[in-house]
PDB file of C-alpha atoms in Angstrom:
ATOM      1  CA  UNK E   1     119.052  52.307  97.319  1.00  0.00           C
ATOM      2  CA  UNK E   2     119.570  49.258  99.494  1.00  0.00           C
ATOM      3  CA  UNK E   3     123.188  48.054  99.336  1.00  0.00           C
ATOM      4  CA  UNK E   4     122.545  44.851 101.231  1.00  0.00           C
ATOM      5  CA  UNK E   5     121.827  43.041  97.972  1.00  0.00           C
ATOM      6  CA  UNK E   6     125.256  43.795  96.425  1.00  0.00           C
ATOM      7  CA  UNK E   7     126.162  40.095  96.500  1.00  0.00           C
ATOM      8  CA  UNK E   8     123.345  39.312  94.018  1.00  0.00           C
ATOM      9  CA  UNK E   9     124.634  41.843  91.482  1.00  0.00           C
ATOM     10  CA  UNK E  10     127.144  41.074  88.817  1.00  0.00           C
ATOM     11  CA  UNK E  11     130.715  42.247  89.244  1.00  0.00           C
ATOM     12  CA  UNK E  12     130.145  45.097  86.790  1.00  0.00           C
ATOM     13  CA  UNK E  13     126.929  46.225  88.463  1.00  0.00           C
ATOM     14  CA  UNK E  14     128.617  45.953  91.845  1.00  0.00           C
ATOM     15  CA  UNK E  15     131.451  48.208  90.576  1.00  0.00           C
ATOM     16  CA  UNK E  16     128.962  50.733  89.243  1.00  0.00           C
ATOM     17  CA  UNK E  17     127.025  50.793  92.528  1.00  0.00           C
ATOM     18  CA  UNK E  18     130.278  51.218  94.472  1.00  0.00           C
ATOM     19  CA  UNK E  19     131.346  54.108  92.219  1.00  0.00           C
ATOM     20  CA  UNK E  20     127.950  55.792  92.654  1.00  0.00           C
ATOM     21  CA  UNK E  21     128.166  55.368  96.413  1.00  0.00           C
ATOM     22  CA  UNK E  22     131.733  56.740  96.444  1.00  0.00           C
ATOM     23  CA  UNK E  23     130.640  59.694  94.317  1.00  0.00           C
ATOM     24  CA  UNK E  24     127.761  60.483  96.701  1.00  0.00           C
ATOM     25  CA  UNK E  25     130.065  60.153  99.663  1.00  0.00           C
ATOM     26  CA  UNK E  26     132.675  62.291  97.905  1.00  0.00           C
ATOM     27  CA  UNK E  27     130.037  64.944  97.190  1.00  0.00           C
ATOM     28  CA  UNK E  28     128.935  64.834 100.806  1.00  0.00           C
ATOM     29  CA  UNK E  29     132.544  65.143 101.985  1.00  0.00           C
ATOM     30  CA  UNK E  30     133.179  68.026  99.547  1.00  0.00           C
ATOM     31  CA  UNK E  31     130.021  69.707 100.857  1.00  0.00           C
ATOM     32  CA  UNK E  32     131.230  69.238 104.409  1.00  0.00           C
ATOM     33  CA  UNK E  33     134.656  70.587 103.540  1.00  0.00           C
ATOM     34  CA  UNK E  34     133.063  73.560 101.802  1.00  0.00           C
ATOM     35  CA  UNK E  35     130.841  74.251 104.821  1.00  0.00           C
ATOM     36  CA  UNK E  36     133.874  73.987 107.101  1.00  0.00           C
ATOM     37  CA  UNK E  37     135.808  76.388 104.843  1.00  0.00           C
ATOM     38  CA  UNK E  38     132.893  78.852 104.870  1.00  0.00           C
ATOM     39  CA  UNK E  39     132.575  78.568 108.633  1.00  0.00           C
ATOM     40  CA  UNK E  40     136.303  79.191 109.074  1.00  0.00           C
ATOM     41  CA  UNK E  41     135.966  82.245 106.824  1.00  0.00           C
ATOM     42  CA  UNK E  42     133.058  83.570 108.887  1.00  0.00           C
ATOM     43  CA  UNK E  43     134.998  82.951 112.083  1.00  0.00           C
ATOM     44  CA  UNK E  44     138.019  84.737 110.636  1.00  0.00           C
ATOM     45  CA  UNK E  45     135.872  87.724 109.667  1.00  0.00           C
ATOM     46  CA  UNK E  46     134.273  87.744 113.150  1.00  0.00           C
ATOM     47  CA  UNK E  47     137.692  87.776 114.827  1.00  0.00           C
ATOM     48  CA  UNK E  48     138.874  90.499 112.463  1.00  0.00           C
ATOM     49  CA  UNK E  49     135.809  92.586 113.356  1.00  0.00           C
ATOM     50  CA  UNK E  50     136.477  92.039 117.071  1.00  0.00           C
ATOM     51  CA  UNK E  51     140.114  93.118 116.664  1.00  0.00           C
ATOM     52  CA  UNK E  52     139.076  96.233 114.759  1.00  0.00           C
ATOM     53  CA  UNK E  53     136.511  97.131 117.455  1.00  0.00           C
ATOM     54  CA  UNK E  54     139.085  96.550 120.185  1.00  0.00           C
ATOM     55  CA  UNK E  55     141.629  98.709 118.330  1.00  0.00           C
ATOM     56  CA  UNK E  56     139.078 101.486 117.875  1.00  0.00           C
ATOM     57  CA  UNK E  57     138.349 101.305 121.582  1.00  0.00           C
ATOM     58  CA  UNK E  58     142.041 101.512 122.459  1.00  0.00           C
ATOM     59  CA  UNK E  59     142.481 104.451 120.075  1.00  0.00           C
ATOM     60  CA  UNK E  60     139.516 106.222 121.661  1.00  0.00           C
ATOM     61  CA  UNK E  61     141.082 105.695 125.107  1.00  0.00           C
ATOM     62  CA  UNK E  62     144.445 107.023 123.873  1.00  0.00           C
ATOM     63  CA  UNK E  63     142.714 110.062 122.406  1.00  0.00           C
ATOM     64  CA  UNK E  64     140.862 110.719 125.680  1.00  0.00           C
ATOM     65  CA  UNK E  65     144.136 110.403 127.584  1.00  0.00           C
ATOM     66  CA  UNK E  66     145.896 112.856 125.245  1.00  0.00           C
ATOM     67  CA  UNK E  67     143.039 115.322 125.637  1.00  0.00           C
ATOM     68  CA  UNK E  68     143.156 114.996 129.421  1.00  0.00           C
ATOM     69  CA  UNK E  69     146.911 115.528 129.472  1.00  0.00           C
ATOM     70  CA  UNK E  70     146.597 118.521 127.169  1.00  0.00           C
ATOM     71  CA  UNK E  71     143.947 119.984 129.495  1.00  0.00           C
ATOM     72  CA  UNK E  72     146.245 119.505 132.480  1.00  0.00           C
ATOM     73  CA  UNK E  73     149.144 121.193 130.679  1.00  0.00           C
ATOM     74  CA  UNK E  74     146.936 124.126 129.751  1.00  0.00           C
ATOM     75  CA  UNK E  75     145.728 124.434 133.356  1.00  0.00           C
ATOM     76  CA  UNK E  76     149.347 124.377 134.587  1.00  0.00           C
ATOM     77  CA  UNK E  77     150.305 127.083 132.068  1.00  0.00           C
ATOM     78  CA  UNK E  78     147.442 129.270 133.250  1.00  0.00           C
ATOM     79  CA  UNK E  79     148.464 128.813 136.908  1.00  0.00           C
ATOM     80  CA  UNK E  80     152.096 129.625 136.074  1.00  0.00           C
ATOM     81  CA  UNK E  81     151.049 132.688 134.089  1.00  0.00           C
ATOM     82  CA  UNK E  82     148.883 133.859 136.971  1.00  0.00           C
ATOM     83  CA  UNK E  83     151.719 133.360 139.493  1.00  0.00           C
ATOM     84  CA  UNK E  84     154.169 135.213 137.226  1.00  0.00           C
ATOM     85  CA  UNK E  85     151.690 138.097 136.808  1.00  0.00           C
ATOM     86  CA  UNK E  86     151.159 138.201 140.579  1.00  0.00           C
ATOM     87  CA  UNK E  87     154.913 138.240 141.137  1.00  0.00           C
ATOM     88  CA  UNK E  88     155.338 141.105 138.683  1.00  0.00           C
ATOM     89  CA  UNK E  89     152.443 143.035 140.242  1.00  0.00           C
ATOM     90  CA  UNK E  90     153.908 142.592 143.720  1.00  0.00           C
ATOM     91  CA  UNK E  91     157.287 143.817 142.452  1.00  0.00           C
ATOM     92  CA  UNK E  92     155.679 146.874 140.878  1.00  0.00           C
ATOM     93  CA  UNK E  93     153.852 147.659 144.099  1.00  0.00           C
ATOM     94  CA  UNK E  94     157.094 147.381 146.099  1.00  0.00           C
ATOM     95  CA  UNK E  95     158.863 149.651 143.659  1.00  0.00           C
ATOM     96  CA  UNK E  96     156.015 152.180 143.913  1.00  0.00           C
ATOM     97  CA  UNK E  97     156.061 152.055 147.750  1.00  0.00           C
ATOM     98  CA  UNK E  98     159.847 152.484 147.727  1.00  0.00           C
ATOM     99  CA  UNK E  99     159.553 155.517 145.399  1.00  0.00           C
ATOM    100  CA  UNK E 100     156.857 157.041 147.648  1.00  0.00           C
ATOM    101  CA  UNK E 101     159.031 156.488 150.688  1.00  0.00           C
ATOM    102  CA  UNK E 102     162.028 158.087 148.975  1.00  0.00           C
ATOM    103  CA  UNK E 103     160.042 161.187 148.009  1.00  0.00           C
TER     104      UNK E 103
END
């Protein structure tokens, strides 16, 4: 409706037209606020999803690091066991040689 002719309306009609216009504007503002609220909610959900993905990635990296460290410890244990077995074998051989030399 054209509001340029408000001066030709009676005071009561003018009040009604103003209230109608304010209601429409209020509805539009409520709609805008609702859209903003929905958009903020979507943005919040998006950031939450990003944080969860980042945390999963960090947990995956921590898991890989723990596995790598465990593998290194196992490798070190095997090397130490091998060295200990070699030391014992060498000692047995020396004892055998000593016994043979004593006989």
